[in-house]
Short mmCIF file of C-alpha atoms in Angstrom, two decimals:
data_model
loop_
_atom_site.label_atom_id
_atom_site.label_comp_id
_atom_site.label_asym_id
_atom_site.label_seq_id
_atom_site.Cartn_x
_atom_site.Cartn_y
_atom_site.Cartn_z
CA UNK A 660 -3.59 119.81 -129.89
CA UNK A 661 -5.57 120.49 -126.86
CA UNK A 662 -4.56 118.59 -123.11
CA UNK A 663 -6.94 118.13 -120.28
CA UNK A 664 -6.39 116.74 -116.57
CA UNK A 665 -8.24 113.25 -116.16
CA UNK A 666 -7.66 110.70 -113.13
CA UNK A 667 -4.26 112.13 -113.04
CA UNK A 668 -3.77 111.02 -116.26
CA UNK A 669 -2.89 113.41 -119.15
CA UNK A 670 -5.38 113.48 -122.31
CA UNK A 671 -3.93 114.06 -125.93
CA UNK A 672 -7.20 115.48 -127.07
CA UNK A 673 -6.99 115.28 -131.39
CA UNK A 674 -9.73 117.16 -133.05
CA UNK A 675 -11.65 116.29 -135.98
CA UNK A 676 -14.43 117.79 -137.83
CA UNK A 677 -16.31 116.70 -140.93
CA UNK A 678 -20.16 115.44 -141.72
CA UNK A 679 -21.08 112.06 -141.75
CA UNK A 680 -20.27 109.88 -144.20
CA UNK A 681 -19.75 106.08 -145.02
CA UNK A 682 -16.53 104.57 -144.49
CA UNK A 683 -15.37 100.73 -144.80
CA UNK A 684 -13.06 99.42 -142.20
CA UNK A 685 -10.96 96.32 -141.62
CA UNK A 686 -11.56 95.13 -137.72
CA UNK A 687 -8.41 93.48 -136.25
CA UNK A 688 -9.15 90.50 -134.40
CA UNK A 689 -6.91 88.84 -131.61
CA UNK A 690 -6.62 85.37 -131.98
CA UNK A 691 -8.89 83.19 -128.96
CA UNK A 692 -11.86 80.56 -128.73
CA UNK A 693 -13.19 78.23 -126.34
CA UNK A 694 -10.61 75.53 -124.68
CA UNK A 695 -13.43 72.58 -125.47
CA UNK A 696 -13.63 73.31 -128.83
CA UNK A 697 -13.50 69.46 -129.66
CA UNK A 698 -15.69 67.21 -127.63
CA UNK A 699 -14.08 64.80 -125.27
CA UNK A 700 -10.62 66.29 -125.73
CA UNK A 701 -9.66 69.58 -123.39
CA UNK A 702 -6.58 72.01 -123.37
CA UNK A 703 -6.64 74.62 -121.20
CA UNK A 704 -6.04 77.81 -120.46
CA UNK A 705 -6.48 78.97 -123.95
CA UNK A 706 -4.21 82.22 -123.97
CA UNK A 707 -1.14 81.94 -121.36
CA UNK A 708 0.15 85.93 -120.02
CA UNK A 709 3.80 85.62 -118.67
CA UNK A 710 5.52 89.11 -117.66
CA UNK A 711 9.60 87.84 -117.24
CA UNK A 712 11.55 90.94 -117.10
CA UNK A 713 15.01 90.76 -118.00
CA UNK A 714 17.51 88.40 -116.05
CA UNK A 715 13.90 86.42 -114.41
CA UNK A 716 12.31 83.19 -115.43
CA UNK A 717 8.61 81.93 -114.63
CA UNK A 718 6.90 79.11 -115.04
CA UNK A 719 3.33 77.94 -115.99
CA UNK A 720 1.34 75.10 -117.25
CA UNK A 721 -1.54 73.84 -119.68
CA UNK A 722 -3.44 71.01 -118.85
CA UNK A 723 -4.59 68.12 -121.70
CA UNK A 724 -7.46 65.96 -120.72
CA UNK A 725 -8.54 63.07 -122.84
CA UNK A 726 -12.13 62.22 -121.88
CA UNK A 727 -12.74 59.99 -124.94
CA UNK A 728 -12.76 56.23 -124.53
CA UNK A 729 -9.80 55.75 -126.41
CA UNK A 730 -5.73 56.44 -125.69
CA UNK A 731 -4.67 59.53 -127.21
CA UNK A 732 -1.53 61.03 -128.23
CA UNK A 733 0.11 64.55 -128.64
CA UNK A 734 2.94 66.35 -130.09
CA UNK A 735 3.15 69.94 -128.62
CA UNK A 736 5.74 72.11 -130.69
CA UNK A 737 6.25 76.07 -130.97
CA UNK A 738 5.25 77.96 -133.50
CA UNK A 739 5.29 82.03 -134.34
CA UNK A 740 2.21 83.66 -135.52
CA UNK A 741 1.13 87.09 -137.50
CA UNK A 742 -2.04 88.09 -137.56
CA UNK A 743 -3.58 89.83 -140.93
CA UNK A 744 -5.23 93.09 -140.78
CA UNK A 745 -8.24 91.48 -141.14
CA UNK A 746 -7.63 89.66 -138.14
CA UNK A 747 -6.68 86.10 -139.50
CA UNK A 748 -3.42 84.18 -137.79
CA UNK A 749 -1.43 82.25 -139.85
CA UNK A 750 1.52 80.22 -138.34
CA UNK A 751 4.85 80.80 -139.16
CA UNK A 752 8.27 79.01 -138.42
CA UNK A 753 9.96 79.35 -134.90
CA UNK A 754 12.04 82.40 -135.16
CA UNK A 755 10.29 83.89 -138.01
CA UNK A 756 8.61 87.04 -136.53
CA UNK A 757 10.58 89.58 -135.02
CA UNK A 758 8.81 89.43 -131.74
CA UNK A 759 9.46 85.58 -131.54
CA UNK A 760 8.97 83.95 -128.16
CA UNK A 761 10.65 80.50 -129.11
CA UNK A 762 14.40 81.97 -127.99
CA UNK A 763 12.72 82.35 -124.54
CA UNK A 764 10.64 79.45 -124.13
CA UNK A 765 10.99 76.01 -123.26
CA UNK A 766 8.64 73.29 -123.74
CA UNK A 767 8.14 70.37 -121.54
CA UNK A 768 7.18 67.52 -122.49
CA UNK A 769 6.89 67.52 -126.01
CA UNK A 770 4.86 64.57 -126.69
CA UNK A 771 2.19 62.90 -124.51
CA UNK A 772 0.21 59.56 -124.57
CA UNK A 773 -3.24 59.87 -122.19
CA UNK A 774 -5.76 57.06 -121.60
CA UNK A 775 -9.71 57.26 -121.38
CA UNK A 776 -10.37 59.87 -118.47
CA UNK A 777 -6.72 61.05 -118.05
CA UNK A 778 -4.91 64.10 -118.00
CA UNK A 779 -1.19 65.99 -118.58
CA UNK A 780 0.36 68.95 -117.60
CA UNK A 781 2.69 70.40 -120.00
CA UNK A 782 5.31 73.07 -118.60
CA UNK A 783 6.27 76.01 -120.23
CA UNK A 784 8.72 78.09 -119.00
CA UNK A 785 10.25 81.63 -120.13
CA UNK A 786 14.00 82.75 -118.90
CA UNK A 787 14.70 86.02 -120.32
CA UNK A 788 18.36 86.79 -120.54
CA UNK A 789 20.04 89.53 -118.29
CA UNK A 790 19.60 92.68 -121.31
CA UNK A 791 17.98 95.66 -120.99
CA UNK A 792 17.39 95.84 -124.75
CA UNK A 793 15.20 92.25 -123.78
CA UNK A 794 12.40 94.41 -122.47
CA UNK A 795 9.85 94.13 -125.05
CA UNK A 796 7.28 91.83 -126.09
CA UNK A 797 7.05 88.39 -127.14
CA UNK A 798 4.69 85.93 -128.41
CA UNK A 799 3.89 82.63 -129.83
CA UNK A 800 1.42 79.91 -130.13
CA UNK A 801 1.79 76.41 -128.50
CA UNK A 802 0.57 73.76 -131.13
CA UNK A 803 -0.98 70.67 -129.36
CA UNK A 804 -1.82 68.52 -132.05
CA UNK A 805 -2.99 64.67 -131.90
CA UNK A 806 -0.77 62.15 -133.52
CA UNK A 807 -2.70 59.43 -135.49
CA UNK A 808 -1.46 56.31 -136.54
CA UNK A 809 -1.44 55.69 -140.42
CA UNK A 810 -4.20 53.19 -140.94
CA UNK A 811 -4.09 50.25 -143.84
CA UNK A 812 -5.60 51.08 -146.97
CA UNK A 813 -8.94 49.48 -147.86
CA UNK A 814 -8.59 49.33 -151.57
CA UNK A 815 -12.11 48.21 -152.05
CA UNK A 816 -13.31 48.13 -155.53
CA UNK A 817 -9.58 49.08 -156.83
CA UNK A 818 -9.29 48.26 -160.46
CA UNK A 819 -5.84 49.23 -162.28
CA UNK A 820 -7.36 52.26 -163.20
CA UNK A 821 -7.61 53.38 -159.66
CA UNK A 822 -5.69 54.53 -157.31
CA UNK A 823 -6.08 54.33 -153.12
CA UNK A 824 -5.64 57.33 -151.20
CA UNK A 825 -5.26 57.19 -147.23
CA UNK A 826 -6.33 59.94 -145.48
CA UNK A 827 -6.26 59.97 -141.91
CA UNK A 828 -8.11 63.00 -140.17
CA UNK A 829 -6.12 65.05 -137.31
CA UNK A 830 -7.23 67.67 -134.88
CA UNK A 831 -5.19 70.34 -132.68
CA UNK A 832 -5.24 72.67 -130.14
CA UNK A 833 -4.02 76.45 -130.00
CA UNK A 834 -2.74 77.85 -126.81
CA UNK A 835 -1.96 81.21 -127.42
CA UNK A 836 1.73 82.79 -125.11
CA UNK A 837 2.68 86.48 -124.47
CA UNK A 838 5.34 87.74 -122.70
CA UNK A 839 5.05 91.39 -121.74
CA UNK A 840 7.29 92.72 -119.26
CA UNK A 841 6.39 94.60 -116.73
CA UNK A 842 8.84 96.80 -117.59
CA UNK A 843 8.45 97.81 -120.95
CA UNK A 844 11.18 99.76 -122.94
CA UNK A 845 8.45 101.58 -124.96
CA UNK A 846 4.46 101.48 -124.10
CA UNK A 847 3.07 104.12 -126.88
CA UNK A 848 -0.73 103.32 -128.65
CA UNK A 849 -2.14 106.45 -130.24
CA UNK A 850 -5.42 106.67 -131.74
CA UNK A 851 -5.15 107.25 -136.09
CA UNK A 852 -8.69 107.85 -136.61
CA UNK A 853 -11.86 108.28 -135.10
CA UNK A 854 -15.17 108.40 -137.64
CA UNK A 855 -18.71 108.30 -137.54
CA UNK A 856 -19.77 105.34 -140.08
CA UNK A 857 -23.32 105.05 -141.62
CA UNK A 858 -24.15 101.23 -143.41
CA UNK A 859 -27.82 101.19 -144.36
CA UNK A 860 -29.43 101.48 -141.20
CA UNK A 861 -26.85 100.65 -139.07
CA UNK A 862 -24.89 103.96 -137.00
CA UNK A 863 -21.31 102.91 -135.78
CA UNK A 864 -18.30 104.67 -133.88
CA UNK A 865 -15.33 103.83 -135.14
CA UNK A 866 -12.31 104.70 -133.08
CA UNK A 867 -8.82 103.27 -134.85
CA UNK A 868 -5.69 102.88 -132.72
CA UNK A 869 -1.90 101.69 -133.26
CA UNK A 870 0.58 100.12 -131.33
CA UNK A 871 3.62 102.34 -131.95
CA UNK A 872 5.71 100.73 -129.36
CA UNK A 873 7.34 97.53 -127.67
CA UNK A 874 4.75 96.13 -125.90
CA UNK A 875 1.72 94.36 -125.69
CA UNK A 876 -0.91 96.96 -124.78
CA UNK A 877 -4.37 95.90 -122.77
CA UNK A 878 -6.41 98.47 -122.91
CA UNK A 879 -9.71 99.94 -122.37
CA UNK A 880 -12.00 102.17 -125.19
CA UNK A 881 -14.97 103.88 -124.87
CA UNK A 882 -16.95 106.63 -126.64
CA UNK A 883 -18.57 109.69 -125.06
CA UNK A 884 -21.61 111.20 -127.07
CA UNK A 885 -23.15 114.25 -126.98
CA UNK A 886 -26.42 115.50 -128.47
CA UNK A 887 -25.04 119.02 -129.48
CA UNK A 888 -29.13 120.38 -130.18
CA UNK A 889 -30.67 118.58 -126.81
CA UNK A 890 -27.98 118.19 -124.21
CA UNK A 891 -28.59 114.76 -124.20
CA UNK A 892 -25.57 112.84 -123.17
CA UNK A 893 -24.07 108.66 -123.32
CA UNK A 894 -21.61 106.37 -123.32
CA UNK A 895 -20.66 103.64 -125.59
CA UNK A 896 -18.21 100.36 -124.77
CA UNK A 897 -15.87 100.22 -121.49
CA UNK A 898 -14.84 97.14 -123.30
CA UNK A 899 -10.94 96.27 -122.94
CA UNK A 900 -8.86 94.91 -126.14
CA UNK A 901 -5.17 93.58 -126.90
CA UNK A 902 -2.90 95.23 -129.08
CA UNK A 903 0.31 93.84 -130.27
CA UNK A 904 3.36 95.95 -131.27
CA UNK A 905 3.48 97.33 -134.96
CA UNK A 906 -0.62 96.38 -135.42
CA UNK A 907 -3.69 98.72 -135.75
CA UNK A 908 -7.44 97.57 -134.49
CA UNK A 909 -10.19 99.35 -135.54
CA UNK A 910 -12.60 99.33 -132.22
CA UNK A 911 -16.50 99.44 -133.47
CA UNK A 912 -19.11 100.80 -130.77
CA UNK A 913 -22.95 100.45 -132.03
CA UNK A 914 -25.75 102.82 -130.61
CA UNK A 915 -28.27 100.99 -128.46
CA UNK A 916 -30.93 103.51 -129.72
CA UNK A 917 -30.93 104.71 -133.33
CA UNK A 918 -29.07 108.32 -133.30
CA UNK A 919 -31.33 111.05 -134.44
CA UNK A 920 -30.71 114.04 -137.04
CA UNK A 921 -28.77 116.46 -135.68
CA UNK A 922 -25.22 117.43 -134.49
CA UNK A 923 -23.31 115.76 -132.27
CA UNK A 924 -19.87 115.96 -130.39
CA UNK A 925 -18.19 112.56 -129.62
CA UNK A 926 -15.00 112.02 -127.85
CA UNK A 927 -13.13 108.61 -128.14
CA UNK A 928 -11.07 107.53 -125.42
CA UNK A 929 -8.47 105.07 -125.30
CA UNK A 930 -6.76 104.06 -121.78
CA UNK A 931 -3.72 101.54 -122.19
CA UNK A 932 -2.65 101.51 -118.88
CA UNK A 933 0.04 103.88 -119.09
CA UNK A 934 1.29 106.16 -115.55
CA UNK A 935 1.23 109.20 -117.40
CA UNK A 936 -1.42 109.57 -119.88
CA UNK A 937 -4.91 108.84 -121.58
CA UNK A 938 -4.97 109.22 -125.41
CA UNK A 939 -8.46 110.90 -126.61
CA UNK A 940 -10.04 112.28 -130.28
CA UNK A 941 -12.71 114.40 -130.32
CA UNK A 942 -14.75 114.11 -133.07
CA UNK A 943 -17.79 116.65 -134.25
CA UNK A 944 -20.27 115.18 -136.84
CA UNK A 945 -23.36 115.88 -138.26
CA UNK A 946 -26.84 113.28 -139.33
CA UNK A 947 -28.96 114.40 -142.11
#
């Protein structure tokens, strides 16, 4: 294990060595979309960031706008989520997941009735309790979904062999909450792996990175390449990513030009906004 100065930061510099070779990896996916992903109905924001740290409480609203011609109405509830490591949510009960938000977080209101061309705010607010042990992360997923009346059934062409089923079609609305401290008990990502990946004709980087401690992590990852035979010298990504405590994302960076044969030095670097260090694998492969 090598260290190195950078930006004042310091680099845990892991090295691996081995010639390409084709490896199949799961990508881990945050959850997100667009807020107008229905026409004529709006929620937004789409993902609410709250950073309470213990013994605080802040407040912060979503907005629901009905521009259909019609009155609309709404349940919001809670609900817990866990994502799968091939980045699908699923929802889970309120207090399910052990980094449940709904202790924290209060809803307000809970149901809402808007006409043509009018609009809510809902309030959510998080009060942390006075606990040092309370500085950690927290998250959740506000569920604004519409309420439909039941309708009459049409039996139509019933006989007594028949039976009439109503079904009445629903949409909702994901607003995804995280509370992240700004004082975190334990901030600690660490990259697992870093590979070279050949599919066909496709050339990938493949840097893969855990979230070892408490708290939600937003970081940045990029990958430094060097042509080992010609000098030559690029970057790949700058992008930044989420990671939530106890998960592992597999960050992908694609060549804009086709790599050549030859050998090749790569370093992968991973900054996740901690005072005191950058993580960084250094990775030395070979194209045939």
């Amino acid at each position: 294990m090598k260290f190195l100065k950078t930006m004042q930061k310091r680099i845990i510099l892991i090295s691996i060595y081995f010639i390409a070779f084709t490896f199949a990896a799961q990508i881990f996916a945050n959850p997100g979309g667009d807020d107008d992903f229905n026409k004529g109905i709006t929620v937004s924001p789409s993902h609410v960031n709250f950073n309470v740290d213990p013994g605080n409480m802040a407040v912060k609203k979503i907005k629901v706008s009905n521009y259909t011609d019609k009155t609309q109405k709404f349940n919001v509830v809670y609900n817990d989520f866990d994502i799968s490591k091939d980045g699908k949510s699923s929802f889970l009960e309120p207090g399910t997941s052990d980094f449940s938000l709904s202790r924290f977080i209060n809803i307000s209101p809970t149901f809402i009735e808007l006409g043509p061309g009018a609009n809510q705010e809902v309030t959510l607010t998080v009060q942390v309790p006075s606990d040092p042990e309370m500085a950690r992360a927290a998250w959740g997923v506000i569920v604004v979904e519409q309420v439909e009346e039941k309708k009459a059934l049409d039996p139509g062409n019933e006989t007594g062999k028949t039976i009439a089923f109503g079904i009445t079609p629903t949409f909702a609305f994901g607003v995804w909450v995280y509370q992240n401290p700004s004082k975190v008990e334990d901030m600690h990502v660490d990259i697992t792996n870093f590979m070279y990946e050949k599919q066909n004709e496709n050339q990938f980087m493949m840097l893969k990175v855990e979230n070892k401690g408490n708290g939600i992590s937003f970081c940045k990852a990029y990958v430094e390449i060097t042509n080992l035979d010609t000098g030559e010298q690029f970057t790949l990504g700058g992008k930044r990513y989420t990671i939530l405590p106890g998960y592992e994302r597999t960050f992908v960076f694609e060549p804009e030009a086709r790599l050549q044969k030859g050998n090749y030095s790569a370093v992968g670097v991973l900054d996740y906004n901690s005072d005191e260090e950058l993580v960084a694998a250094e990775l030395e492969f070979k194209i045939e």
